[in-house]
Amino acid sequence: IYHNPLNKISLTDNMVRGLAEDREGRIWVGTDGGFVNLINLKNETSEHIKIQVGRNSANHVPFYFSELDAQTMLIGSSLGLLQFDKRTKKFSPYAPLWSVTKGKAVRQVLYRNNTLYFITQGLLFVHDMDTKHTESYQRFGDPMANNATTIHLDDRQCLWVGLNRGIALYSEEKKDFQYFPFKGLPLPADRSLLLVLSIQQIGNKLYVGTFNAGLWEIDITNTSAIPEPKRYRETDGLPSNTIYATLADNHGHLWLSTNGGLVKFDPVKKQFISFSISEGLQEEEFNRLAYLKNKKGEMIFGGINGINIFNPDNINVASENFFPRILSVSADNPLLSGPPANLHIPGTTQLKLKYDQNFVRIHFFVPHYQEPKRYKVFYTLRNFQKNWNEVSYENLATYTNLQPG
């Protein structure tokens, strides 16, 4: 779904910043143009409401939606924390916290048991709606633990906070934090390169998506003795080291929106399957906070060119085996003059090399032309190598200084 006035369902603009589902089943889409787009998938209708508070007609971007009750939707926005009256369709400041949030970008708002958790300008706020008391935090269990970027309530309703170099667990009783740093990270001058963008729980593990630092798997079975987190990067099969969102389907798989498309991750097999624009993605680049799993089990991801909606149960990728075919084999000796000898003859299965032909190049191709590419190629030379080599870019296997015999 994207901006197309000719369609029944259309967005006001394509840069999607936030997603939510209300109790009526409508999808709330916040866009960069300062609009809330209400989408009714059942009736195939959309309603566009410009955010305007009083006489302030400037562009205010909605980042996050949290349904307070049947009539009120809280909206974290670039103007501050707002409330929307579904009956009157009017926006207004959320009065109990307006002195704290006015003029500040509120990125995320969670509501649980009459407690509001929200983040703005790197700080975490905890607001008790009964007592009207608000606590704010800028340090999270360690002097180096700062800059809150995302929050998540796990299955036990414990609050986790994503930080610049790790995550922290909030103790509601003690009003303090237990900090779990990501070790082995570089120390760039701009620490924003290591922001935590999303946290999702599957079973007894948290999966943490980051900006430029890949996906982290953290076992939280025993929070008093958490083992070293497992890290996944491009070298492990991810199309990008920036993971904007993590959502779990009903089969224990994780769906990731990244800077390189959409990815399905199997935590058991440690397998990544990427999807690209050619398969219907709005674009390769997605956005943080623009993700949702609705009551029907459908996944919704937003990015720079609209949103994608799909049921994970309907996304099947067939397993196939592809066999490389040799195009040419050349051999020479760099110490001798003359062109390389072309040794490959179609149909032959054996090659004989002269004692001085100890520099061999084997060119091959894989007869598979669909996009995106979902296979890897490995090669080895028996009686010469113990391990298999993965082909990175060029379909070429090269051996130097082969021993005669």
CSV table of C-alpha atoms in Angstrom, one decimal:
chain,number,residue,atom,x,y,z
A,1,ILE,CA,0.0,0.0,0.0
A,2,TYR,CA,1.4,3.4,-1.0
A,3,HIS,CA,0.4,6.9,-2.1
A,4,ASN,CA,-2.0,6.3,-5.1
A,5,PRO,CA,-5.1,8.4,-5.0
A,6,LEU,CA,-6.7,6.2,-7.7
A,7,ASN,CA,-6.7,3.2,-5.3
A,8,LYS,CA,-9.4,2.7,-2.6
A,9,ILE,CA,-6.7,2.3,0.0
A,10,SER,CA,-4.0,4.9,-0.3
A,11,LEU,CA,-1.5,6.7,1.9
A,12,THR,CA,-1.0,10.5,2.0
A,13,ASP,CA,2.7,10.0,1.4
A,14,ASN,CA,5.1,7.0,1.3
A,15,MET,CA,7.5,7.7,4.1
A,16,VAL,CA,6.1,5.5,6.9
A,17,ARG,CA,7.1,6.2,10.5
A,18,GLY,CA,4.7,4.2,12.7
A,19,LEU,CA,2.2,1.4,12.7
A,20,ALA,CA,-0.5,0.1,15.1
A,21,GLU,CA,-3.8,-1.8,15.2
A,22,ASP,CA,-6.7,-0.6,17.3
A,23,ARG,CA,-9.4,-2.7,18.9
A,24,GLU,CA,-11.7,-2.3,15.9
A,25,GLY,CA,-9.0,-3.9,13.7
A,26,ARG,CA,-8.1,-0.7,11.8
A,27,ILE,CA,-4.4,-0.1,10.9
A,28,TRP,CA,-3.0,3.2,12.0
A,29,VAL,CA,-0.2,4.4,9.7
A,30,GLY,CA,1.9,7.5,10.6
A,31,THR,CA,3.7,9.2,7.7
A,32,ASP,CA,6.3,11.8,7.4
A,33,GLY,CA,3.9,14.3,6.0
A,34,GLY,CA,2.2,14.7,9.4
A,35,PHE,CA,-0.8,12.5,8.7
A,36,VAL,CA,-2.5,9.6,10.5
A,37,ASN,CA,-3.8,7.2,7.8
A,38,LEU,CA,-6.6,4.9,9.1
A,39,ILE,CA,-6.9,1.8,7.0
A,40,ASN,CA,-9.8,-0.6,7.1
A,41,LEU,CA,-8.6,-3.7,5.2
A,42,LYS,CA,-12.0,-5.4,5.6
A,43,ASN,CA,-13.9,-2.6,3.9
A,44,GLU,CA,-11.0,-1.5,1.7
A,45,THR,CA,-11.2,2.1,2.8
A,46,SER,CA,-8.7,4.6,4.1
A,47,GLU,CA,-9.1,7.9,6.0
A,48,HIS,CA,-6.4,10.6,6.2
A,49,ILE,CA,-6.3,12.9,9.2
A,50,LYS,CA,-3.8,15.7,9.4
A,51,ILE,CA,-2.2,16.2,12.9
A,52,GLN,CA,-3.2,19.7,14.1
A,53,VAL,CA,-3.1,20.9,17.7
A,54,GLY,CA,-4.9,24.2,18.2
A,55,ARG,CA,-3.8,26.7,15.6
A,56,ASN,CA,-0.4,25.1,15.1
A,57,SER,CA,-0.6,23.9,11.5
A,58,ALA,CA,3.1,22.9,11.2
A,59,ASN,CA,4.1,19.4,10.1
A,60,HIS,CA,4.1,17.1,13.1
A,61,VAL,CA,5.2,13.5,12.4
A,62,PRO,CA,3.5,10.6,14.2
A,63,PHE,CA,6.0,8.0,15.4
A,64,TYR,CA,4.1,5.7,17.6
A,65,PHE,CA,0.5,4.7,18.6
A,66,SER,CA,-0.7,3.3,21.9
A,67,GLU,CA,-4.4,2.7,22.5
A,68,LEU,CA,-5.3,4.0,26.0
A,69,ASP,CA,-9.0,3.1,25.9
A,70,ALA,CA,-11.9,2.6,23.5
A,71,GLN,CA,-12.0,6.4,22.7
A,72,THR,CA,-8.4,7.5,23.1
A,73,MET,CA,-5.3,6.8,21.1
A,74,LEU,CA,-2.0,8.1,22.5
A,75,ILE,CA,0.4,9.3,19.8
A,76,GLY,CA,4.2,9.8,20.2
A,77,SER,CA,5.0,12.6,17.8
A,78,SER,CA,7.6,15.1,16.8
A,79,LEU,CA,5.5,17.7,18.7
A,80,GLY,CA,5.3,15.7,22.0
A,81,LEU,CA,2.9,13.2,23.4
A,82,LEU,CA,-0.6,13.7,22.0
A,83,GLN,CA,-4.0,12.1,22.4
A,84,PHE,CA,-6.5,11.6,19.7
A,85,ASP,CA,-10.2,11.4,20.4
A,86,LYS,CA,-11.8,8.8,18.1
A,87,ARG,CA,-15.2,10.3,18.5
A,88,THR,CA,-14.4,13.9,17.7
A,89,LYS,CA,-11.3,13.1,15.6
A,90,LYS,CA,-9.4,15.9,17.3
A,91,PHE,CA,-5.8,16.0,18.5
A,92,SER,CA,-4.7,17.6,21.7
A,93,PRO,CA,-1.7,17.5,24.1
A,94,TYR,CA,-1.7,14.6,26.6
A,95,ALA,CA,-2.1,17.0,29.6
A,96,PRO,CA,-0.6,14.9,32.4
A,97,LEU,CA,2.8,14.7,30.6
A,98,TRP,CA,2.7,17.8,28.4
A,99,SER,CA,5.1,19.7,30.6
A,100,VAL,CA,7.6,16.9,30.1
A,101,THR,CA,7.1,16.2,26.4
A,102,LYS,CA,6.1,19.5,24.8
A,103,GLY,CA,8.3,20.2,21.8
A,104,LYS,CA,10.2,16.9,22.1
A,105,ALA,CA,10.1,13.9,19.8
A,106,VAL,CA,8.4,11.0,21.6
A,107,ARG,CA,9.6,7.9,19.8
A,108,GLN,CA,7.8,5.1,21.7
A,109,VAL,CA,4.9,4.7,24.1
A,110,LEU,CA,4.0,1.5,26.0
A,111,TYR,CA,1.0,1.1,28.3
A,112,ARG,CA,0.6,-1.6,31.0
A,113,ASN,CA,-1.4,-1.7,34.2
A,114,ASN,CA,-2.0,2.0,34.4
A,115,THR,CA,1.7,2.7,33.8
A,116,LEU,CA,3.1,4.6,30.8
A,117,TYR,CA,6.6,4.0,29.5
A,118,PHE,CA,8.0,6.3,26.9
A,119,ILE,CA,11.3,7.6,25.6
A,120,THR,CA,12.3,11.0,24.4
A,121,GLN,CA,15.7,12.6,23.7
A,122,GLY,CA,17.4,9.4,24.9
A,123,LEU,CA,15.6,9.4,28.3
A,124,LEU,CA,13.2,6.8,29.7
A,125,PHE,CA,10.1,8.0,31.5
A,126,VAL,CA,7.9,5.9,33.7
A,127,HIS,CA,4.5,7.5,34.5
A,128,ASP,CA,2.1,6.1,37.1
A,129,MET,CA,-1.4,7.1,35.9
A,130,ASP,CA,-2.9,6.5,39.4
A,131,THR,CA,-0.5,8.7,41.5
A,132,LYS,CA,0.4,11.0,38.6
A,133,HIS,CA,4.1,10.5,39.6
A,134,THR,CA,6.7,10.4,36.8
A,135,GLU,CA,10.2,9.0,37.1
A,136,SER,CA,12.9,9.8,34.5
A,137,TYR,CA,16.2,7.9,33.8
A,138,GLN,CA,19.2,8.8,31.8
A,139,ARG,CA,21.6,6.2,33.1
A,140,PHE,CA,20.8,2.5,33.0
A,141,GLY,CA,23.0,0.5,35.4
A,142,ASP,CA,26.4,1.6,34.2
A,143,PRO,CA,28.1,5.0,33.5
A,144,MET,CA,28.5,4.0,29.9
A,145,ALA,CA,24.9,2.9,29.5
A,146,ASN,CA,22.9,5.8,28.1
A,147,ASN,CA,20.8,7.0,25.2
A,148,ALA,CA,17.6,5.0,25.3
A,149,THR,CA,16.4,4.2,21.8
A,150,THR,CA,13.7,1.5,22.2
A,151,ILE,CA,11.7,-0.3,24.9
A,152,HIS,CA,10.1,-3.7,25.0
A,153,LEU,CA,7.8,-5.6,27.5
A,154,ASP,CA,8.6,-9.3,27.5
A,155,ASP,CA,6.3,-12.2,28.2
A,156,ARG,CA,6.7,-11.6,32.0
A,157,GLN,CA,5.9,-7.9,31.5
A,158,CYS,CA,9.5,-6.9,32.4
A,159,LEU,CA,10.7,-3.8,30.7
A,160,TRP,CA,13.9,-4.0,28.5
A,161,VAL,CA,15.6,-0.8,27.3
A,162,GLY,CA,17.7,-0.6,24.1
A,163,LEU,CA,20.8,1.6,24.5
A,164,ASN,CA,23.8,2.8,22.6
A,165,ARG,CA,26.0,-0.3,23.3
A,166,GLY,CA,23.7,-2.9,24.9
A,167,ILE,CA,20.4,-3.4,26.7
A,168,ALA,CA,19.1,-3.0,30.2
A,169,LEU,CA,16.5,-4.7,32.4
A,170,TYR,CA,14.3,-2.4,34.5
A,171,SER,CA,13.4,-3.4,38.1
A,172,GLU,CA,10.1,-1.8,39.0
A,173,GLU,CA,10.6,-2.7,42.6
A,174,LYS,CA,14.1,-1.3,43.0
A,175,LYS,CA,13.7,1.5,40.4
A,176,ASP,CA,17.1,0.6,38.9
A,177,PHE,CA,18.6,-1.3,36.0
A,178,GLN,CA,20.7,-4.4,35.2
A,179,TYR,CA,22.9,-3.6,32.2
A,180,PHE,CA,24.0,-6.1,29.6
A,181,PRO,CA,26.7,-4.7,27.3
A,182,PHE,CA,27.4,-5.9,23.8
A,183,LYS,CA,31.1,-6.8,23.9
A,184,GLY,CA,33.6,-6.7,21.1
A,185,LEU,CA,32.2,-3.6,19.5
A,186,PRO,CA,34.4,-0.8,18.1
A,187,LEU,CA,34.4,2.6,19.7
A,188,PRO,CA,33.5,5.0,17.0
A,189,ALA,CA,33.4,8.7,17.5
A,190,ASP,CA,29.7,8.7,16.7
A,191,ARG,CA,28.2,6.2,19.0
A,192,SER,CA,24.8,6.5,17.2
A,193,LEU,CA,26.3,4.0,14.8
A,194,LEU,CA,25.5,1.3,17.4
A,195,LEU,CA,21.9,2.2,18.3
A,196,VAL,CA,19.5,-0.6,19.3
A,197,LEU,CA,16.4,-0.3,17.1
A,198,SER,CA,14.2,-3.2,18.1
A,199,ILE,CA,13.8,-5.9,20.7
A,200,GLN,CA,11.6,-9.1,20.2
A,201,GLN,CA,11.2,-12.1,22.4
A,202,ILE,CA,10.9,-15.7,21.1
A,203,GLY,CA,10.7,-18.3,23.9
A,204,ASN,CA,13.5,-17.6,26.4
A,205,LYS,CA,15.5,-15.5,24.0
A,206,LEU,CA,15.6,-11.9,23.0
A,207,TYR,CA,16.5,-10.8,19.5
A,208,VAL,CA,17.9,-7.3,19.3
A,209,GLY,CA,18.1,-5.4,16.0
A,210,THR,CA,20.7,-2.7,15.7
A,211,PHE,CA,21.9,0.1,13.4
A,212,ASN,CA,25.1,-1.2,11.8
A,213,ALA,CA,25.9,-3.9,14.3
A,214,GLY,CA,23.7,-6.8,13.1
A,215,LEU,CA,21.2,-9.0,15.0
A,216,TRP,CA,21.9,-10.2,18.6
A,217,GLU,CA,20.5,-13.3,20.2
A,218,ILE,CA,20.3,-13.2,24.1
A,219,ASP,CA,19.3,-16.0,26.3
A,220,ILE,CA,17.3,-14.6,29.2
A,221,THR,CA,16.4,-17.8,31.0
A,222,ASN,CA,18.4,-16.7,34.0
A,223,THR,CA,18.8,-12.9,34.0
A,224,SER,CA,21.2,-13.1,36.9
A,225,ALA,CA,23.7,-15.0,34.7
A,226,ILE,CA,23.1,-14.2,31.1
A,227,PRO,CA,25.6,-15.9,28.7
A,228,GLU,CA,27.5,-14.2,26.0
A,229,PRO,CA,25.1,-13.0,23.3
A,230,LYS,CA,25.3,-14.5,19.8
A,231,ARG,CA,25.8,-12.0,17.0
A,232,TYR,CA,24.6,-12.4,13.4
A,233,ARG,CA,26.0,-10.2,10.6
A,234,GLU,CA,26.2,-10.0,6.8
A,235,THR,CA,28.9,-12.7,6.9
A,236,ASP,CA,26.3,-15.0,8.5
A,237,GLY,CA,23.8,-14.4,5.7
A,238,LEU,CA,22.1,-11.1,6.6
A,239,PRO,CA,21.7,-8.7,3.6
A,240,SER,CA,22.5,-5.8,5.9
A,241,ASN,CA,23.9,-5.1,9.3
A,242,THR,CA,21.1,-2.6,10.0
A,243,ILE,CA,18.0,-4.4,11.5
A,244,TYR,CA,15.1,-2.0,11.9
A,245,ALA,CA,12.4,-4.4,13.2
A,246,THR,CA,12.0,-7.9,14.5
A,247,LEU,CA,8.7,-9.8,14.5
A,248,ALA,CA,8.0,-13.4,15.4
A,249,ASP,CA,5.5,-15.5,13.4
A,250,ASN,CA,3.4,-18.4,14.8
A,251,HIS,CA,6.1,-20.9,14.0
A,252,GLY,CA,9.0,-19.5,15.9
A,253,HIS,CA,10.6,-17.7,12.9
A,254,LEU,CA,11.7,-14.2,13.0
A,255,TRP,CA,11.0,-11.6,10.3
A,256,LEU,CA,13.4,-8.8,10.0
A,257,SER,CA,13.1,-5.5,8.1
A,258,THR,CA,16.6,-4.2,7.2
A,259,ASN,CA,18.4,-1.8,4.9
A,260,GLY,CA,18.7,-4.6,2.4
A,261,GLY,CA,15.1,-5.9,2.2
A,262,LEU,CA,13.0,-8.3,4.2
A,263,VAL,CA,14.5,-11.4,5.9
A,264,LYS,CA,13.0,-14.6,7.3
A,265,PHE,CA,15.3,-16.1,10.0
A,266,ASP,CA,15.0,-19.6,11.4
A,267,PRO,CA,16.7,-19.5,14.9
A,268,VAL,CA,17.0,-23.3,15.0
A,269,LYS,CA,18.6,-23.8,11.6
A,270,LYS,CA,20.4,-20.5,11.8
A,271,GLN,CA,19.2,-19.8,8.3
A,272,PHE,CA,18.4,-16.5,6.6
A,273,ILE,CA,16.1,-16.1,3.6
A,274,SER,CA,16.0,-12.7,1.9
A,275,PHE,CA,13.3,-11.1,-0.1
A,276,SER,CA,13.7,-8.2,-2.5
A,277,ILE,CA,11.9,-5.5,-4.5
A,278,SER,CA,11.4,-8.0,-7.4
A,279,GLU,CA,9.1,-10.0,-5.1
A,280,GLY,CA,6.9,-7.0,-4.2
A,281,LEU,CA,8.7,-5.2,-1.4
A,282,GLN,CA,7.9,-1.5,-1.1
A,283,GLU,CA,11.6,-0.9,-1.2
A,284,GLU,CA,14.8,-2.4,0.2
A,285,GLU,CA,15.0,0.2,2.9
A,286,PHE,CA,12.6,0.1,5.8
A,287,ASN,CA,12.1,2.3,8.9
A,288,ARG,CA,12.4,1.9,12.6
A,289,LEU,CA,9.2,1.5,14.6
A,290,ALA,CA,7.2,0.9,11.4
A,291,TYR,CA,6.3,-2.8,12.1
A,292,LEU,CA,3.2,-4.6,13.3
A,293,LYS,CA,1.8,-8.1,13.7
A,294,ASN,CA,-2.0,-7.8,13.7
A,295,LYS,CA,-4.6,-10.0,15.3
A,296,LYS,CA,-5.0,-12.1,12.2
A,297,GLY,CA,-1.2,-13.0,12.4
A,298,GLU,CA,-0.4,-10.8,9.4
A,299,MET,CA,2.9,-8.9,9.3
A,300,ILE,CA,3.0,-5.3,8.3
A,301,PHE,CA,6.3,-3.5,7.6
A,302,GLY,CA,6.7,0.2,6.6
A,303,GLY,CA,9.5,1.9,4.8
A,304,ILE,CA,10.4,4.7,2.5
A,305,ASN,CA,7.9,3.7,-0.2
A,306,GLY,CA,4.7,2.6,1.7
A,307,ILE,CA,3.9,-0.6,3.6
A,308,ASN,CA,3.9,-4.4,2.9
A,309,ILE,CA,1.2,-6.6,4.4
A,310,PHE,CA,1.4,-10.4,4.2
A,311,ASN,CA,0.6,-13.6,6.1
A,312,PRO,CA,3.8,-15.5,6.9
A,313,ASP,CA,2.0,-18.8,6.4
A,314,ASN,CA,1.5,-18.0,2.7
A,315,ILE,CA,5.2,-17.2,2.1
A,316,ASN,CA,6.9,-20.4,0.9
A,317,VAL,CA,10.3,-20.8,-0.5
A,318,ALA,CA,11.0,-24.1,-2.2
A,319,SER,CA,14.3,-25.9,-1.5
A,320,GLU,CA,16.4,-26.6,-4.6
A,321,ASN,CA,19.9,-27.9,-5.4
A,322,PHE,CA,21.9,-26.1,-8.1
A,323,PHE,CA,24.9,-27.6,-9.7
A,324,PRO,CA,27.6,-25.3,-11.1
A,325,ARG,CA,28.8,-26.0,-14.6
A,326,ILE,CA,32.4,-25.4,-15.7
A,327,LEU,CA,33.0,-22.8,-18.4
A,328,SER,CA,36.7,-23.0,-18.7
A,329,VAL,CA,39.9,-24.3,-17.1
A,330,SER,CA,43.2,-22.5,-17.7
A,331,ALA,CA,46.6,-23.3,-16.4
A,332,ASP,CA,50.0,-21.7,-16.7
A,333,ASN,CA,53.3,-21.0,-14.9
A,334,PRO,CA,53.7,-17.3,-13.9
A,335,LEU,CA,57.5,-17.7,-14.2
A,336,LEU,CA,57.3,-18.8,-17.8
A,337,SER,CA,56.3,-16.7,-20.8
A,338,GLY,CA,53.3,-17.5,-23.0
A,339,PRO,CA,49.5,-17.4,-22.7
A,340,PRO,CA,47.6,-19.8,-20.3
A,341,ALA,CA,46.6,-23.1,-21.8
A,342,ASN,CA,42.9,-23.7,-22.0
A,343,LEU,CA,42.4,-27.3,-20.8
A,344,HIS,CA,38.7,-27.7,-20.5
A,345,ILE,CA,36.9,-29.8,-23.2
A,346,PRO,CA,33.1,-30.1,-22.9
A,347,GLY,CA,32.1,-33.5,-21.8
A,348,THR,CA,35.4,-34.5,-20.2
A,349,THR,CA,35.5,-35.3,-16.5
A,350,GLN,CA,39.3,-35.5,-16.0
A,351,LEU,CA,42.2,-33.2,-16.7
A,352,LYS,CA,45.9,-33.9,-16.8
A,353,LEU,CA,48.3,-31.1,-16.1
A,354,LYS,CA,52.0,-30.8,-17.0
A,355,TYR,CA,54.4,-30.6,-14.1
A,356,ASP,CA,54.9,-26.8,-14.7
A,357,GLN,CA,51.2,-26.0,-15.0
A,358,ASN,CA,50.8,-25.2,-11.3
A,359,PHE,CA,48.6,-22.1,-11.6
A,360,VAL,CA,45.0,-23.1,-12.3
A,361,ARG,CA,41.9,-21.1,-12.8
A,362,ILE,CA,38.5,-22.7,-13.0
A,363,HIS,CA,35.6,-20.5,-14.3
A,364,PHE,CA,32.0,-21.8,-13.7
A,365,PHE,CA,28.4,-20.6,-13.6
A,366,VAL,CA,25.2,-21.6,-11.9
A,367,PRO,CA,22.2,-22.2,-14.2
A,368,HIS,CA,19.8,-20.2,-12.1
A,369,TYR,CA,18.6,-16.7,-13.1
A,370,GLN,CA,15.8,-15.8,-10.6
A,371,GLU,CA,16.1,-12.8,-8.3
A,372,PRO,CA,16.9,-12.6,-5.5
A,373,LYS,CA,19.8,-15.1,-5.4
A,374,ARG,CA,19.2,-17.6,-2.7
A,375,TYR,CA,22.1,-20.0,-3.0
A,376,LYS,CA,25.7,-20.2,-2.0
A,377,VAL,CA,28.5,-21.9,-4.0
A,378,PHE,CA,31.4,-23.8,-2.4
A,379,TYR,CA,34.4,-25.6,-3.9
A,380,THR,CA,37.3,-27.8,-2.8
A,381,LEU,CA,40.1,-29.7,-4.4
A,382,ARG,CA,40.3,-33.2,-3.1
A,383,ASN,CA,43.7,-34.4,-1.7
A,384,PHE,CA,44.8,-30.8,-1.6
A,385,GLN,CA,42.3,-29.0,0.7
A,386,LYS,CA,40.5,-30.1,3.9
A,387,ASN,CA,37.9,-27.4,3.9
A,388,TRP,CA,35.4,-26.0,1.4
A,389,ASN,CA,35.8,-22.4,0.1
A,390,GLU,CA,32.8,-20.2,-0.3
A,391,VAL,CA,32.5,-18.2,-3.6
A,392,SER,CA,32.0,-14.5,-2.7
A,393,TYR,CA,31.4,-12.6,-5.9
A,394,GLU,CA,33.3,-13.9,-9.0
A,395,ASN,CA,32.5,-17.5,-10.1
A,396,LEU,CA,36.1,-18.4,-10.1
A,397,ALA,CA,38.3,-21.0,-8.2
A,398,THR,CA,42.0,-20.3,-8.3
A,399,TYR,CA,44.9,-22.5,-7.2
A,400,THR,CA,48.5,-21.5,-7.1
A,401,ASN,CA,51.7,-23.3,-6.6
A,402,LEU,CA,50.3,-26.8,-7.0
A,403,GLN,CA,52.8,-29.5,-6.4
A,404,PRO,CA,53.5,-31.9,-9.3
A,405,GLY,CA,52.4,-35.5,-9.2
